[in-house]
Amino acid sequence: MASLTKRNGYYSIVFKSTLNGKSYKKTYALGTKYKKIAEQKKLEYEKLYDAGQINPFDDNWNLQDYEKEQELEGTSLTSPIINTLQKQFLREKTNVTEKTRRTYKYIIRQFMDQVGHSMPVTMIDANDIRSFCLRPKLANASKRNYLKHLKAFFNWIVEKEVLEVNPCDKVGLPKTRDNLVDKIIDEEELNEIFKKFKAYQKKHQKSGAISTYEQKQHWFIPLITLAFYTGLRRKEIIQLRWEHVNLKNRFLRVTDTKNGYERTVPIFDKLYKELSKWHKFNGKPKKGLVFPSPRSIPNGELAMMGDNVSKRFKYYATEEAKLKDSIHFHGLRHSCATFLLRNGFNVIEVKNMLGHKSLEVTNKYVHLVANDLLNTASRNGLIKSQVG
């Protein structure tokens, strides 16, 4: 019989035997800190020992050497392991963008860090998936994203006939209230944010607390205005170039998109006003980043840090303007979709402008303007009274 011991976080297997009244013991490091892997190896080595295929008490036998030999022969005890399969999966995943490949790699590696890189996939169950994807600290969007990518990975493993059933199939996401409305602001709230931003800057510039170009954050109003009225993603904004902005004909082109498709977005009057001022403020450049980092130097243009943009918006929106704590920079994209629908754009137009992959994504905003539809119907005499 064998048993397991743990020292400094790592497991070892201990073989014990009695011969002619004398006790013998041999201990071998298993090289893993994961209990599930250690228990599986223990069972396998017990079977081999009972069958007489290994003799752990032989001074010429070594567990590490044995495993290396088995791996070279393609008969490793723990084959197929998740680390080997994820490498093959990523090599074969050629029908996706490089960004998507990186996302798969990141999520699968995070999962492997939890279950063990040498974990046999046959030992992974729904509980492993659930404990990784449904961690309390994760946002609901992250939970869905993690589960979606792991499900695709394990579907591939099933197709390779390594597994019969995808362990992700037994994992359901908790039903949560759609709180999209809490992430949206309207024009009045947008103007309140700008009002508080100006007051904050005026107060602290007067006191001398704000004095440098970087601290004055000249980019804030034009960038946030662009985000609200175009619905561009944060990455699309910080990578937007003047070569792709046509102020004369009132449109801009988004070339580096999430889905890989270029799109054209109109420049509305309020954005045109702010963007024209920003263009003039920067010397009317014909090329280069629209919003370069304040730390850029001549002949050394730097892109703004996306996290810094989000943090500054979050601060002025929630700390200064006292809006809901659920307001975040990405909510400006949701706000734009709602703004467009309220101003007569149909779902196809909103889908194209925001670069949504499908109408299903765009349709989630439609119910947010339901009250607007009721108000319009009431004004037109189509609803004279409501039964309550």
CSV table of N, CA and C in Angstrom, one decimal, residues 156-211:
chain,number,residue,atom,x,y,z
A,156,TRP,N,-13.5,21.1,-28.1
A,156,TRP,CA,-12.4,20.7,-29.0
A,156,TRP,C,-11.8,19.3,-28.5
A,157,ILE,N,-11.6,19.2,-27.1
A,157,ILE,CA,-11.1,18.0,-26.5
A,157,ILE,C,-12.1,16.8,-26.8
A,158,VAL,N,-13.4,17.1,-26.7
A,158,VAL,CA,-14.4,16.1,-27.0
A,158,VAL,C,-14.3,15.7,-28.4
A,159,GLU,N,-14.1,16.6,-29.3
A,159,GLU,CA,-14.0,16.3,-30.8
A,159,GLU,C,-12.8,15.4,-31.0
A,160,LYS,N,-11.7,15.6,-30.2
A,160,LYS,CA,-10.5,14.8,-30.4
A,160,LYS,C,-10.7,13.4,-29.7
A,161,GLU,N,-11.9,13.2,-29.2
A,161,GLU,CA,-12.2,11.9,-28.5
A,161,GLU,C,-11.4,11.6,-27.3
A,162,VAL,N,-10.9,12.6,-26.7
A,162,VAL,CA,-10.1,12.4,-25.4
A,162,VAL,C,-11.2,12.3,-24.3
A,163,LEU,N,-12.2,13.1,-24.4
A,163,LEU,CA,-13.3,13.1,-23.4
A,163,LEU,C,-14.6,12.8,-24.1
A,164,GLU,N,-15.5,12.2,-23.4
A,164,GLU,CA,-16.8,11.9,-24.0
A,164,GLU,C,-17.8,13.0,-23.7
A,165,VAL,N,-17.6,13.7,-22.6
A,165,VAL,CA,-18.6,14.7,-22.2
A,165,VAL,C,-17.8,16.0,-21.8
A,166,ASN,N,-18.3,17.2,-22.2
A,166,ASN,CA,-17.7,18.4,-21.8
A,166,ASN,C,-18.1,18.8,-20.4
A,167,PRO,N,-17.1,18.9,-19.5
A,167,PRO,CA,-17.5,19.2,-18.1
A,167,PRO,C,-18.2,20.6,-17.9
A,168,CYS,N,-18.0,21.5,-18.9
A,168,CYS,CA,-18.6,22.8,-18.8
A,168,CYS,C,-20.1,22.7,-19.0
A,169,ASP,N,-20.6,21.6,-19.6
A,169,ASP,CA,-22.0,21.5,-19.9
A,169,ASP,C,-22.9,21.5,-18.6
A,170,LYS,N,-22.3,21.1,-17.5
A,170,LYS,CA,-23.0,21.0,-16.3
A,170,LYS,C,-22.9,22.2,-15.4
A,171,VAL,N,-22.3,23.2,-16.0
A,171,VAL,CA,-22.1,24.5,-15.2
A,171,VAL,C,-23.0,25.5,-15.8
A,172,GLY,N,-23.9,26.0,-15.0
A,172,GLY,CA,-24.8,27.1,-15.4
A,172,GLY,C,-24.4,28.4,-14.7
A,173,LEU,N,-24.6,29.5,-15.4
A,173,LEU,CA,-24.3,30.8,-14.9
A,173,LEU,C,-25.5,31.2,-14.0
A,174,PRO,N,-25.3,31.9,-12.9
A,174,PRO,CA,-26.4,32.3,-12.1
A,174,PRO,C,-27.2,33.4,-12.8
A,175,LYS,N,-28.5,33.3,-12.6
A,175,LYS,CA,-29.3,34.3,-13.3
A,175,LYS,C,-29.3,35.6,-12.4
A,176,THR,N,-29.0,36.7,-13.1
A,176,THR,CA,-28.8,38.0,-12.4
A,176,THR,C,-29.7,39.0,-13.1
A,177,ARG,N,-30.1,40.0,-12.3
A,177,ARG,CA,-30.9,41.1,-12.9
A,177,ARG,C,-30.0,41.9,-13.9
A,178,ASP,N,-30.6,42.2,-15.0
A,178,ASP,CA,-30.0,43.0,-16.0
A,178,ASP,C,-29.8,44.5,-15.5
A,179,ASN,N,-28.6,44.9,-15.1
A,179,ASN,CA,-28.5,46.2,-14.5
A,179,ASN,C,-27.8,47.1,-15.5
A,180,LEU,N,-28.1,46.9,-16.8
A,180,LEU,CA,-27.5,47.7,-17.9
A,180,LEU,C,-27.9,49.2,-17.7
A,181,VAL,N,-29.1,49.4,-17.2
A,181,VAL,CA,-29.7,50.7,-17.1
A,181,VAL,C,-28.8,51.5,-16.1
A,182,ASP,N,-28.2,50.8,-15.1
A,182,ASP,CA,-27.4,51.5,-14.1
A,182,ASP,C,-26.1,52.0,-14.6
A,183,LYS,N,-25.7,51.5,-15.8
A,183,LYS,CA,-24.4,51.9,-16.3
A,183,LYS,C,-24.5,53.0,-17.4
A,184,ILE,N,-25.7,53.5,-17.6
A,184,ILE,CA,-25.9,54.4,-18.7
A,184,ILE,C,-26.1,55.8,-18.1
A,185,ILE,N,-25.6,56.8,-18.9
A,185,ILE,CA,-25.8,58.2,-18.5
A,185,ILE,C,-26.5,58.9,-19.7
A,186,ASP,N,-27.1,60.0,-19.5
A,186,ASP,CA,-27.7,60.8,-20.6
A,186,ASP,C,-26.9,62.1,-20.8
A,187,GLU,N,-27.4,62.9,-21.7
A,187,GLU,CA,-26.6,64.1,-22.0
A,187,GLU,C,-26.6,65.1,-20.8
A,188,GLU,N,-27.7,65.1,-20.1
A,188,GLU,CA,-27.7,66.0,-18.9
A,188,GLU,C,-26.6,65.6,-17.9
A,189,GLU,N,-26.5,64.3,-17.7
A,189,GLU,CA,-25.5,63.8,-16.7
A,189,GLU,C,-24.1,63.9,-17.3
A,190,LEU,N,-23.9,63.8,-18.6
A,190,LEU,CA,-22.6,64.0,-19.3
A,190,LEU,C,-22.2,65.5,-19.0
A,191,ASN,N,-23.1,66.4,-19.2
A,191,ASN,CA,-22.8,67.8,-19.0
A,191,ASN,C,-22.5,68.1,-17.5
A,192,GLU,N,-23.1,67.4,-16.6
A,192,GLU,CA,-22.8,67.6,-15.2
A,192,GLU,C,-21.4,67.1,-14.9
A,193,ILE,N,-21.0,66.0,-15.5
A,193,ILE,CA,-19.6,65.5,-15.3
A,193,ILE,C,-18.6,66.6,-15.8
A,194,PHE,N,-18.9,67.2,-17.0
A,194,PHE,CA,-18.0,68.2,-17.5
A,194,PHE,C,-18.0,69.5,-16.7
A,195,LYS,N,-19.1,69.8,-16.1
A,195,LYS,CA,-19.2,71.0,-15.2
A,195,LYS,C,-18.3,70.7,-14.0
A,196,LYS,N,-18.4,69.6,-13.4
A,196,LYS,CA,-17.6,69.3,-12.2
A,196,LYS,C,-16.1,69.2,-12.5
A,197,PHE,N,-15.8,68.7,-13.7
A,197,PHE,CA,-14.4,68.6,-14.2
A,197,PHE,C,-13.8,70.0,-14.3
A,198,LYS,N,-14.6,70.9,-14.9
A,198,LYS,CA,-14.1,72.3,-15.0
A,198,LYS,C,-13.9,73.0,-13.7
A,199,ALA,N,-14.9,72.7,-12.8
A,199,ALA,CA,-14.8,73.3,-11.4
A,199,ALA,C,-13.6,72.8,-10.7
A,200,TYR,N,-13.4,71.5,-10.8
A,200,TYR,CA,-12.2,70.8,-10.1
A,200,TYR,C,-10.9,71.4,-10.6
A,201,GLN,N,-10.8,71.5,-11.9
A,201,GLN,CA,-9.6,72.0,-12.5
A,201,GLN,C,-9.3,73.5,-12.1
A,202,LYS,N,-10.4,74.3,-12.2
A,202,LYS,CA,-10.3,75.7,-11.8
A,202,LYS,C,-9.8,75.9,-10.4
A,203,LYS,N,-10.4,75.1,-9.5
A,203,LYS,CA,-10.1,75.2,-8.0
A,203,LYS,C,-8.7,74.8,-7.8
A,204,HIS,N,-8.2,73.7,-8.3
A,204,HIS,CA,-6.9,73.2,-8.0
A,204,HIS,C,-5.8,73.9,-8.8
A,205,GLN,N,-6.1,74.5,-10.0
A,205,GLN,CA,-5.1,75.3,-10.7
A,205,GLN,C,-4.9,76.6,-9.9
A,206,LYS,N,-6.0,77.1,-9.4
A,206,LYS,CA,-5.9,78.4,-8.6
A,206,LYS,C,-5.0,78.2,-7.4
A,207,SER,N,-5.2,77.0,-6.7
A,207,SER,CA,-4.4,76.8,-5.5
A,207,SER,C,-3.0,76.3,-5.8
A,208,GLY,N,-2.7,76.0,-7.1
A,208,GLY,CA,-1.4,75.6,-7.4
A,208,GLY,C,-1.2,74.1,-7.3
A,209,ALA,N,-2.2,73.4,-6.9
A,209,ALA,CA,-2.1,71.9,-6.8
A,209,ALA,C,-2.0,71.3,-8.2
A,210,ILE,N,-2.6,72.0,-9.2
A,210,ILE,CA,-2.5,71.5,-10.6
A,210,ILE,C,-1.8,72.6,-11.4
A,211,SER,N,-0.6,72.2,-12.0
A,211,SER,CA,0.2,73.2,-12.7
A,211,SER,C,0.7,72.6,-14.0
